[in-house]
């Protein structure tokens, strides 16, 4: 933290970062709609006004939480490994990056995967996910066109199944114990990429 | 329906079946914890006492909803196709049956996948899912032992990824339009089973 602790807000035990962590956990457990402001005050131990000191609304906390997952995910699609070389290699790169991001930002990815679309922020997140899915489907289609991926599989369904597999990690993966993200990514690539290759 | 409409309960527009359908939709949208009895009366158009005419509690509705998914899933593991023949064929059978059940009981499978474990019923459902996962991991291990599935992949992780892929269908699959369950199951088998075979 580069902020100096001169102003009162930085002396409180809860910074925005910590509030966000708590809020995202409650949103994921109760669902965003099922979370009242009171749930947030209870879980964080903060008063209503302390929370309003950090954010304007419950929905802003949702947005900040979703950005934590969406920003690296969207950014990964423009990284060098995702934009240069054969489509099959780019797909492999995107799978590995995705597993890494999921492991690094697990609570935020979980929140993203639980979003329904009842608010503007949720609809924005779903739109971002759709854009991401289209990019992946495009890469799968290119890999088919380049003759590396089987043409009998529909690109869109393959892309969805591929990232469905990755997203399912969020349900059981514990980054603290068990296999490392790169080992898991290798296993997914071994399993699925081999299955779709010509 | 084999019941004669003599008794009053069968003349109401809402049977237990319809109430269950509404409750499961609300549970999935709001989360079970986020659903109050008032949400159920609002969504169903039924009074509190009408609901209590059909069930004893909110939790009983959850249980009935979860059973709709869990009963066929658990039953599939003892069907002939899942218990005779080579392990790889049994695995293929289990994948196909799972996709079929997911498509046939989609709202109930979605509910099952959204369960957290805060109540006894939820913990029961999670325990059932763990039992199911163990059966699948066992079949994968047998397929490895029989030399049909690659030994470099850990059976438990492979089983989880396999059924993670299937469960991810719940997020986007629309049974009314698009591909039929058996086509999807074939694609999943083509993609994943080929990827894990020796």
CSV table of C-alpha atoms in Angstrom, one decimal, chain A:
chain,number,residue,atom,x,y,z
A,1,UNK,CA,0.0,0.0,0.0
A,2,UNK,CA,1.5,3.3,-1.1
A,3,UNK,CA,-1.1,5.4,0.9
A,4,UNK,CA,0.2,7.1,4.0
A,5,UNK,CA,-1.9,6.3,7.1
A,6,UNK,CA,-2.5,10.0,7.7
A,7,UNK,CA,-6.2,10.0,6.9
A,8,UNK,CA,-8.6,8.2,9.1
A,9,UNK,CA,-9.8,5.7,6.5
A,10,UNK,CA,-6.5,4.0,6.3
A,11,UNK,CA,-6.4,3.5,10.1
A,12,UNK,CA,-9.6,1.5,10.1
A,13,UNK,CA,-9.0,-2.3,10.2
A,14,UNK,CA,-11.1,-2.6,7.0
A,15,UNK,CA,-9.8,-1.2,3.8
A,16,UNK,CA,-11.8,-1.4,0.6
A,17,UNK,CA,-9.8,-4.5,-0.3
A,18,UNK,CA,-10.9,-6.4,2.8
A,19,UNK,CA,-14.5,-5.2,2.5
A,20,UNK,CA,-14.6,-6.4,-1.1
A,21,UNK,CA,-13.3,-9.8,0.0
A,22,UNK,CA,-16.1,-10.1,2.6
A,23,UNK,CA,-18.8,-8.8,0.2
A,24,UNK,CA,-17.8,-11.2,-2.6
A,25,UNK,CA,-17.9,-14.2,-0.2
A,26,UNK,CA,-21.4,-13.2,1.0
A,27,UNK,CA,-22.6,-12.5,-2.5
A,28,UNK,CA,-21.4,-16.0,-3.6
A,29,UNK,CA,-22.9,-17.7,-0.5
A,30,UNK,CA,-26.3,-16.0,-0.5
A,31,UNK,CA,-26.6,-14.8,-4.1
A,32,UNK,CA,-26.4,-11.1,-4.9
A,33,UNK,CA,-30.2,-10.7,-4.7
A,34,UNK,CA,-30.3,-12.6,-1.4
A,35,UNK,CA,-27.7,-10.3,0.1
A,36,UNK,CA,-29.1,-7.3,2.1
A,37,UNK,CA,-27.0,-4.4,3.2
A,38,UNK,CA,-27.5,-5.8,6.7
A,39,UNK,CA,-25.8,-9.0,5.7
A,40,UNK,CA,-22.8,-6.9,4.6
A,41,UNK,CA,-22.6,-5.0,7.8
A,42,UNK,CA,-22.9,-8.2,9.8
A,43,UNK,CA,-20.3,-10.1,7.9
A,44,UNK,CA,-17.8,-7.2,7.7
A,45,UNK,CA,-18.4,-5.8,11.2
A,46,UNK,CA,-18.6,-2.4,9.6
A,47,UNK,CA,-21.4,0.1,10.0
A,48,UNK,CA,-23.6,1.2,7.1
A,49,UNK,CA,-21.8,4.6,7.0
A,50,UNK,CA,-18.4,3.0,7.1
A,51,UNK,CA,-19.3,0.9,4.0
A,52,UNK,CA,-20.7,4.0,2.3
A,53,UNK,CA,-17.3,5.6,3.0
A,54,UNK,CA,-15.8,3.1,0.6
A,55,UNK,CA,-18.5,2.5,-2.0
A,56,UNK,CA,-21.6,4.2,-3.3
A,57,UNK,CA,-23.8,1.1,-3.3
A,58,UNK,CA,-24.0,-2.7,-2.9
A,59,UNK,CA,-24.0,-2.9,-6.7
A,60,UNK,CA,-20.6,-1.1,-6.8
A,61,UNK,CA,-19.2,-3.8,-4.6
A,62,UNK,CA,-20.5,-6.4,-7.1
A,63,UNK,CA,-19.0,-4.5,-10.0
A,64,UNK,CA,-15.6,-4.2,-8.2
A,65,UNK,CA,-15.7,-7.9,-7.4
A,66,UNK,CA,-16.6,-8.9,-11.0
A,67,UNK,CA,-13.9,-6.7,-12.4
A,68,UNK,CA,-11.3,-8.6,-10.4
A,69,UNK,CA,-12.2,-11.7,-12.5
A,70,UNK,CA,-13.1,-10.1,-15.8
A,71,UNK,CA,-10.2,-7.8,-16.2
A,72,UNK,CA,-7.5,-10.4,-16.3
A,73,UNK,CA,-9.7,-12.8,-18.3
A,74,UNK,CA,-10.4,-10.2,-21.0
A,75,UNK,CA,-6.8,-9.0,-21.0
A,76,UNK,CA,-5.6,-12.6,-21.6
A,77,UNK,CA,-7.3,-12.6,-25.0
A,78,UNK,CA,-5.0,-9.8,-26.2
A,79,UNK,CA,-1.7,-11.2,-24.8
A,80,UNK,CA,0.9,-12.2,-27.2
A,81,UNK,CA,0.4,-16.0,-26.6
A,82,UNK,CA,-3.2,-15.6,-27.5
A,83,UNK,CA,-2.7,-13.6,-30.6
A,84,UNK,CA,0.3,-15.0,-32.4
A,85,UNK,CA,1.1,-18.4,-33.8
A,86,UNK,CA,-1.1,-21.3,-34.8
A,87,UNK,CA,-4.7,-21.3,-33.4
A,88,UNK,CA,-4.2,-24.6,-31.6
A,89,UNK,CA,-1.2,-23.1,-29.7
A,90,UNK,CA,-3.2,-19.9,-28.9
A,91,UNK,CA,-6.0,-22.1,-27.6
A,92,UNK,CA,-3.6,-24.0,-25.4
A,93,UNK,CA,-2.2,-20.7,-24.2
A,94,UNK,CA,-5.7,-19.4,-23.4
A,95,UNK,CA,-6.6,-22.5,-21.5
A,96,UNK,CA,-3.5,-22.2,-19.3
A,97,UNK,CA,-4.0,-18.5,-18.6
A,98,UNK,CA,-7.6,-19.2,-17.7
A,99,UNK,CA,-6.7,-21.9,-15.2
A,100,UNK,CA,-4.0,-19.5,-13.7
A,101,UNK,CA,-6.5,-16.7,-13.4
A,102,UNK,CA,-9.1,-19.0,-11.9
A,103,UNK,CA,-6.6,-20.2,-9.3
A,104,UNK,CA,-5.3,-16.6,-8.5
A,105,UNK,CA,-8.7,-14.9,-8.3
A,106,UNK,CA,-10.9,-17.9,-7.2
A,107,UNK,CA,-13.5,-16.1,-5.1
A,108,UNK,CA,-14.0,-13.5,-7.8
A,109,UNK,CA,-14.3,-16.1,-10.6
A,110,UNK,CA,-16.8,-18.0,-8.5
A,111,UNK,CA,-18.8,-14.8,-8.1
A,112,UNK,CA,-18.7,-14.2,-11.9
A,113,UNK,CA,-19.9,-17.8,-12.5
A,114,UNK,CA,-22.8,-17.3,-10.2
A,115,UNK,CA,-24.2,-14.1,-11.7
A,116,UNK,CA,-27.7,-14.2,-13.0
A,117,UNK,CA,-28.4,-10.9,-14.9
A,118,UNK,CA,-31.0,-9.2,-12.6
A,119,UNK,CA,-29.1,-5.9,-12.4
A,120,UNK,CA,-27.2,-3.7,-14.9
A,121,UNK,CA,-23.9,-4.8,-13.5
A,122,UNK,CA,-24.7,-8.5,-13.8
A,123,UNK,CA,-25.9,-8.0,-17.4
A,124,UNK,CA,-22.6,-6.2,-18.1
A,125,UNK,CA,-20.7,-9.1,-16.7
A,126,UNK,CA,-22.7,-11.6,-18.7
A,127,UNK,CA,-22.0,-9.5,-21.8
A,128,UNK,CA,-18.3,-9.6,-21.1
A,129,UNK,CA,-18.5,-13.4,-20.7
A,130,UNK,CA,-20.3,-13.7,-24.0
A,131,UNK,CA,-17.6,-11.6,-25.7
A,132,UNK,CA,-14.9,-13.8,-24.1
A,133,UNK,CA,-16.7,-16.9,-25.3
A,134,UNK,CA,-16.9,-15.5,-28.8
A,135,UNK,CA,-13.2,-14.9,-28.9
A,136,UNK,CA,-12.6,-18.6,-27.8
A,137,UNK,CA,-15.1,-19.9,-30.3
A,138,UNK,CA,-13.2,-17.9,-33.0
A,139,UNK,CA,-9.9,-19.4,-32.1
A,140,UNK,CA,-11.4,-22.9,-32.1
A,141,UNK,CA,-12.9,-22.1,-35.6
A,142,UNK,CA,-9.4,-21.0,-36.8
A,143,UNK,CA,-7.9,-24.2,-35.4
A,144,UNK,CA,-10.5,-26.1,-37.4
A,145,UNK,CA,-9.7,-24.1,-40.5
A,146,UNK,CA,-6.0,-24.7,-40.0
A,147,UNK,CA,-6.7,-28.4,-39.9
A,148,UNK,CA,-5.5,-28.9,-36.3
A,149,UNK,CA,-8.9,-29.4,-34.8
A,150,UNK,CA,-11.5,-31.9,-35.9
A,151,UNK,CA,-14.1,-30.4,-38.3
A,152,UNK,CA,-16.9,-32.7,-37.2
A,153,UNK,CA,-17.1,-30.8,-33.9
A,154,UNK,CA,-19.0,-27.5,-33.9
A,155,UNK,CA,-16.6,-24.6,-32.9
A,156,UNK,CA,-19.1,-22.9,-30.5
A,157,UNK,CA,-20.1,-26.1,-28.6
A,158,UNK,CA,-16.4,-27.1,-28.4
A,159,UNK,CA,-15.5,-23.7,-27.0
A,160,UNK,CA,-18.3,-23.9,-24.5
A,161,UNK,CA,-17.4,-27.4,-23.3
A,162,UNK,CA,-13.7,-26.5,-23.1
A,163,UNK,CA,-14.3,-23.5,-20.9
A,164,UNK,CA,-17.1,-25.3,-19.0
A,165,UNK,CA,-14.4,-27.8,-18.0
A,166,UNK,CA,-12.2,-25.1,-16.8
A,167,UNK,CA,-14.9,-23.2,-15.0
A,168,UNK,CA,-16.0,-26.4,-13.2
A,169,UNK,CA,-12.6,-26.3,-11.4
A,170,UNK,CA,-14.0,-23.4,-9.4
A,171,UNK,CA,-16.3,-25.8,-7.7
A,172,UNK,CA,-13.7,-28.1,-6.1
A,173,UNK,CA,-10.2,-26.6,-6.7
A,174,UNK,CA,-8.4,-25.6,-3.5
A,175,UNK,CA,-5.3,-23.6,-4.6
A,176,UNK,CA,-3.7,-24.0,-1.1
A,177,UNK,CA,-3.5,-27.8,-1.4
A,178,UNK,CA,-3.4,-30.3,-4.2
A,179,UNK,CA,-2.0,-29.7,-7.6
A,180,UNK,CA,-0.6,-26.5,-8.9
A,181,UNK,CA,-2.4,-24.5,-11.5
A,182,UNK,CA,0.1,-25.2,-14.2
A,183,UNK,CA,-0.1,-29.0,-13.6
A,184,UNK,CA,-3.9,-28.8,-13.7
A,185,UNK,CA,-3.8,-26.7,-16.9
A,186,UNK,CA,-1.4,-29.3,-18.4
A,187,UNK,CA,-3.8,-32.1,-17.5
A,188,UNK,CA,-6.8,-30.2,-19.1
A,189,UNK,CA,-4.8,-29.6,-22.2
A,190,UNK,CA,-3.7,-33.2,-22.3
A,191,UNK,CA,-7.2,-34.4,-21.9
A,192,UNK,CA,-9.2,-32.1,-24.0
A,193,UNK,CA,-6.9,-30.7,-26.6
A,194,UNK,CA,-5.8,-34.2,-27.5
A,195,UNK,CA,-9.5,-35.2,-27.7
A,196,UNK,CA,-10.3,-32.5,-30.3
A,197,UNK,CA,-7.2,-32.7,-32.4
A,198,UNK,CA,-7.2,-34.2,-35.8
